[in-house]
PDB file of C-alpha atoms in Angstrom:
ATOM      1  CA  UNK A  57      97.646 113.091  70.499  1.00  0.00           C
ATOM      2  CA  UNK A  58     101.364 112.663  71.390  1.00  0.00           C
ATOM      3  CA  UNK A  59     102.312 113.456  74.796  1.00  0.00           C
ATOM      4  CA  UNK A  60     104.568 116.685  73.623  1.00  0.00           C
ATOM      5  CA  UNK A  61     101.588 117.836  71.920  1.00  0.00           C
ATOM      6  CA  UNK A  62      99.584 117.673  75.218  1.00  0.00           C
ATOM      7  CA  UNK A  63     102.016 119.466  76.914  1.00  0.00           C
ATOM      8  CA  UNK A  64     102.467 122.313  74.262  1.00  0.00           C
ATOM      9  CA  UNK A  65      98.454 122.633  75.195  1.00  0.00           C
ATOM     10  CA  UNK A  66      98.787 122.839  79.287  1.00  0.00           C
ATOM     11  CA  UNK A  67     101.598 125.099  78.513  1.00  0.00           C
ATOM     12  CA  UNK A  68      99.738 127.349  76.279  1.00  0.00           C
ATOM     13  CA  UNK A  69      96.916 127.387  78.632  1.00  0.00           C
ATOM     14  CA  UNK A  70      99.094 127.963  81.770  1.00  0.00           C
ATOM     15  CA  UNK A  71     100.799 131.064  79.932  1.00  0.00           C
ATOM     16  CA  UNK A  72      97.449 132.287  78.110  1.00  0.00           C
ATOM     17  CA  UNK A  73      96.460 132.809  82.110  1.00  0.00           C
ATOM     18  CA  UNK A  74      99.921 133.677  83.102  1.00  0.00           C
ATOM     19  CA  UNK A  75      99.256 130.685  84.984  1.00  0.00           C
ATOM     20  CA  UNK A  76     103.605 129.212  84.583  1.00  0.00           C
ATOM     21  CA  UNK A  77     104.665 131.637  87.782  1.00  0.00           C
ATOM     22  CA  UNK A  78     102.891 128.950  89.738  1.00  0.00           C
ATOM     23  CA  UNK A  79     103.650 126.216  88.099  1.00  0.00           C
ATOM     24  CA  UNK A  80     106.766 125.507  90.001  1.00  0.00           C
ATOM     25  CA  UNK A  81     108.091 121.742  90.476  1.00  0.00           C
ATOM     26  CA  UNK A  82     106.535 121.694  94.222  1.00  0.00           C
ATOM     27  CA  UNK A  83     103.044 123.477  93.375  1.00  0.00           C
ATOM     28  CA  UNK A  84     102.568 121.060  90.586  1.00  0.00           C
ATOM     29  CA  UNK A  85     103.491 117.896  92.634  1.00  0.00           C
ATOM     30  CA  UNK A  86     101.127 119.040  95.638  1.00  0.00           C
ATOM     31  CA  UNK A  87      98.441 119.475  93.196  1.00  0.00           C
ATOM     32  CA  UNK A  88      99.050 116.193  91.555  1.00  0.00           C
ATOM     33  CA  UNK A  89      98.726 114.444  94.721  1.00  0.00           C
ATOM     34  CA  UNK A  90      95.548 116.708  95.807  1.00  0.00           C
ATOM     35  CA  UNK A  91      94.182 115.158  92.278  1.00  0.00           C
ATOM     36  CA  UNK A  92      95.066 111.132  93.422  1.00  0.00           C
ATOM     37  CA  UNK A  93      93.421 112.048  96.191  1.00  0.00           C
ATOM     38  CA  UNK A  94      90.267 113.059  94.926  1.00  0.00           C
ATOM     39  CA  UNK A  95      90.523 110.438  92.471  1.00  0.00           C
ATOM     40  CA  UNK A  96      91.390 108.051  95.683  1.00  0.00           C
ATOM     41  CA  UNK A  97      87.593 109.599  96.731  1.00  0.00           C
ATOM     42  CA  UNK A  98      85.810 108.552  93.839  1.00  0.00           C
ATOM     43  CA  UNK A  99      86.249 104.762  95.348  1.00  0.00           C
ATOM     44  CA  UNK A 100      86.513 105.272  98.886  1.00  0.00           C
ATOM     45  CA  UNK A 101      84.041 102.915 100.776  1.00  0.00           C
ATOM     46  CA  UNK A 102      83.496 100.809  97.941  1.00  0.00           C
ATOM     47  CA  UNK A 103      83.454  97.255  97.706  1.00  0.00           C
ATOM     48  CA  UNK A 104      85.958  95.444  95.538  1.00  0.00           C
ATOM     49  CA  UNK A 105      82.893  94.606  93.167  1.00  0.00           C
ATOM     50  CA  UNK A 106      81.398  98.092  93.539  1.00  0.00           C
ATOM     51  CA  UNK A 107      84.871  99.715  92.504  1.00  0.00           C
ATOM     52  CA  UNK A 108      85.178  97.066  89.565  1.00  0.00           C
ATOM     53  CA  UNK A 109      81.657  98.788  88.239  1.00  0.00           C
ATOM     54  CA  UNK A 110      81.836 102.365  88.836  1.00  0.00           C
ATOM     55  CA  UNK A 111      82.501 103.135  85.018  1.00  0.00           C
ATOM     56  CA  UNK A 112      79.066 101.629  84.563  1.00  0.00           C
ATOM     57  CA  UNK A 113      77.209 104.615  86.222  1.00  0.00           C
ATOM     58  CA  UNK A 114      77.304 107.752  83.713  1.00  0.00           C
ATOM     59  CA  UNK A 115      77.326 110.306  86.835  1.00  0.00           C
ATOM     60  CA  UNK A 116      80.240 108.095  88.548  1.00  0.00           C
ATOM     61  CA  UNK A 117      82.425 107.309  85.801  1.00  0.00           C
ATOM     62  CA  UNK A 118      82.050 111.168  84.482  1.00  0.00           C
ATOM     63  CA  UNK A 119      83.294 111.638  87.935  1.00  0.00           C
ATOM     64  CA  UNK A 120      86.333 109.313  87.528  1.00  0.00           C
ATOM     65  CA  UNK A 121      87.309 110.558  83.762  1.00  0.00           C
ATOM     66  CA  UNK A 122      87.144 114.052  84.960  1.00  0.00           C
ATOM     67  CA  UNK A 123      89.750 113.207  87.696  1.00  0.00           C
ATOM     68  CA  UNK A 124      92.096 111.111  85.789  1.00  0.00           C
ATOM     69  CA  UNK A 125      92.201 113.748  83.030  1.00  0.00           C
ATOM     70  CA  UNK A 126      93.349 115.621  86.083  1.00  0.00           C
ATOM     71  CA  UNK A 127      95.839 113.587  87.505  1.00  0.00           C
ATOM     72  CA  UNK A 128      97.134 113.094  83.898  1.00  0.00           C
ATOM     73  CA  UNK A 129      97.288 117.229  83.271  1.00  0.00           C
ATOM     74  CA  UNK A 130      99.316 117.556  86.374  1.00  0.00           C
ATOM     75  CA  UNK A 131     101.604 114.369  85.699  1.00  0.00           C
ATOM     76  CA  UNK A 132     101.967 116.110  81.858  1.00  0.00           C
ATOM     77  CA  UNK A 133     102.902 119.622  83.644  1.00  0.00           C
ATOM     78  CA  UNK A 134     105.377 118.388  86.110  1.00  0.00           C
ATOM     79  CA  UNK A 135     107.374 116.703  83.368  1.00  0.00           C
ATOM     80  CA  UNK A 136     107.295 119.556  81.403  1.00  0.00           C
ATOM     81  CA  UNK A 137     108.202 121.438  83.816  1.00  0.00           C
ATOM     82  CA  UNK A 138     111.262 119.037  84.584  1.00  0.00           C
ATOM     83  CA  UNK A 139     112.263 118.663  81.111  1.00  0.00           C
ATOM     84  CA  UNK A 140     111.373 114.433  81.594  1.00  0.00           C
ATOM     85  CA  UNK A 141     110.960 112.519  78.618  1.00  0.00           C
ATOM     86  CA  UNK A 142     107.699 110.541  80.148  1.00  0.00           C
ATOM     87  CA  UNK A 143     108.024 107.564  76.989  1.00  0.00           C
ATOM     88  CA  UNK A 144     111.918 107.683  77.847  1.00  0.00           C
ATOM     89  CA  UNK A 145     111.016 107.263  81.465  1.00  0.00           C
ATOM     90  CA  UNK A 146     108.410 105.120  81.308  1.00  0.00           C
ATOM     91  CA  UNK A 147     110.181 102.498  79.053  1.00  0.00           C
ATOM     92  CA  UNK A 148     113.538 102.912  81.239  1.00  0.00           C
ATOM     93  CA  UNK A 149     111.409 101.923  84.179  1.00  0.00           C
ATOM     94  CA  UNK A 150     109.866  99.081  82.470  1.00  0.00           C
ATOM     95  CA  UNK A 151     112.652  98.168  81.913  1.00  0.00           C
ATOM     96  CA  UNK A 152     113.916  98.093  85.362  1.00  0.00           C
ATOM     97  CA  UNK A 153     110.727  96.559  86.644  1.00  0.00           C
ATOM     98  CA  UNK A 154     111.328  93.271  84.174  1.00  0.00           C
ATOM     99  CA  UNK A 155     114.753  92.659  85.929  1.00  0.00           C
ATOM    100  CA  UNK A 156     113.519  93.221  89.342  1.00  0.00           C
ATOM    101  CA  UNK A 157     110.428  91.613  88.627  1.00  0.00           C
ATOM    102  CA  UNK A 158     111.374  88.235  86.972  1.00  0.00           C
ATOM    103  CA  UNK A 159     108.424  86.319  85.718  1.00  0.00           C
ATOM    104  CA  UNK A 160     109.525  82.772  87.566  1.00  0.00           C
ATOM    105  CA  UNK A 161     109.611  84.627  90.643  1.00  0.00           C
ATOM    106  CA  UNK A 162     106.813  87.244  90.403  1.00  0.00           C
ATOM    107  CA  UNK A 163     104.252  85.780  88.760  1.00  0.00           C
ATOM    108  CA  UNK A 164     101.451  85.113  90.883  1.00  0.00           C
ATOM    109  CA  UNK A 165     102.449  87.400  93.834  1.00  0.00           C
ATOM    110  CA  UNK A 166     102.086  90.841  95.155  1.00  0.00           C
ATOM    111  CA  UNK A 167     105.658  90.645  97.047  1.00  0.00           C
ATOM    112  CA  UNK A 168     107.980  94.181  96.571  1.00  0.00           C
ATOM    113  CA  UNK A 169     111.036  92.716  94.456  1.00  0.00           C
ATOM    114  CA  UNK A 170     113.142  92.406  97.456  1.00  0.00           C
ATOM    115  CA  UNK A 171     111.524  89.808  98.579  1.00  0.00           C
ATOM    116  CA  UNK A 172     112.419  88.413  95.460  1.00  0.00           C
ATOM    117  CA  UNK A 173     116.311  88.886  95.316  1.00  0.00           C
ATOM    118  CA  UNK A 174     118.866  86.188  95.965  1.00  0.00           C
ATOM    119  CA  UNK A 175     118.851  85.161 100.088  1.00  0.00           C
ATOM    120  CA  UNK A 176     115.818  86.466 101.023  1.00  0.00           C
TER     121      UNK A 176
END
């Protein structure tokens, strides 16, 4: 599915409940980050290797799917919501990321880009 027809489906399910009076810009962002958090759950007190294996238990990675369809729905509203292009967005901020982010500089490293910029 395209990511407009996803949204036509939230939005049809928010209004089939008359659910849109509380979709508001701020309700939809705090539940979007109540969602990363419980997502954030799903791995909290896990080893690196544990984390790196949790789609390999059926109750645990049901667990994870189920909260990044989540996320996603709320990420899908909010744009709506705004009126943001998400693939317009997405591929401007690639963009972005590729200068700030040069390969001969980046590669390798976890540094933000400023520590990548000219005198520092």
């Amino acid at each position: 599915m395209e990511i407009s027809s996803l949204q036509a489906a939230l939005a049809a399910f928010a209004e089939e409940r008359d659910w849109q009076q509380f979709h508001t810009p701020k309700n939809l962002v705090m539940a979007l980050s109540g969602e990363v958090g419980e997502l954030a759950a799903e791995f909290q007190w896990l080893t690196p290797e544990q984390a790196a294996q949790v789609m390999d238990d059926p109750e645990r990675a049901e667990a994870v799917r189920h909260e990044l369809a989540d996320v996603f729905s709320y990420l899908l509203r909010l744009a709506d919501v705004l009126d943001v292009d998400l693939d317009e967005a997405l591929r401007d901020k690639a963009r972005l990321n590729e200068e700030r982010y040069p390969v001969a500089k980046a590669r390798g490293n976890a540094l933000k880009y400023t520590a990548h910029q000219d005198g520092t």
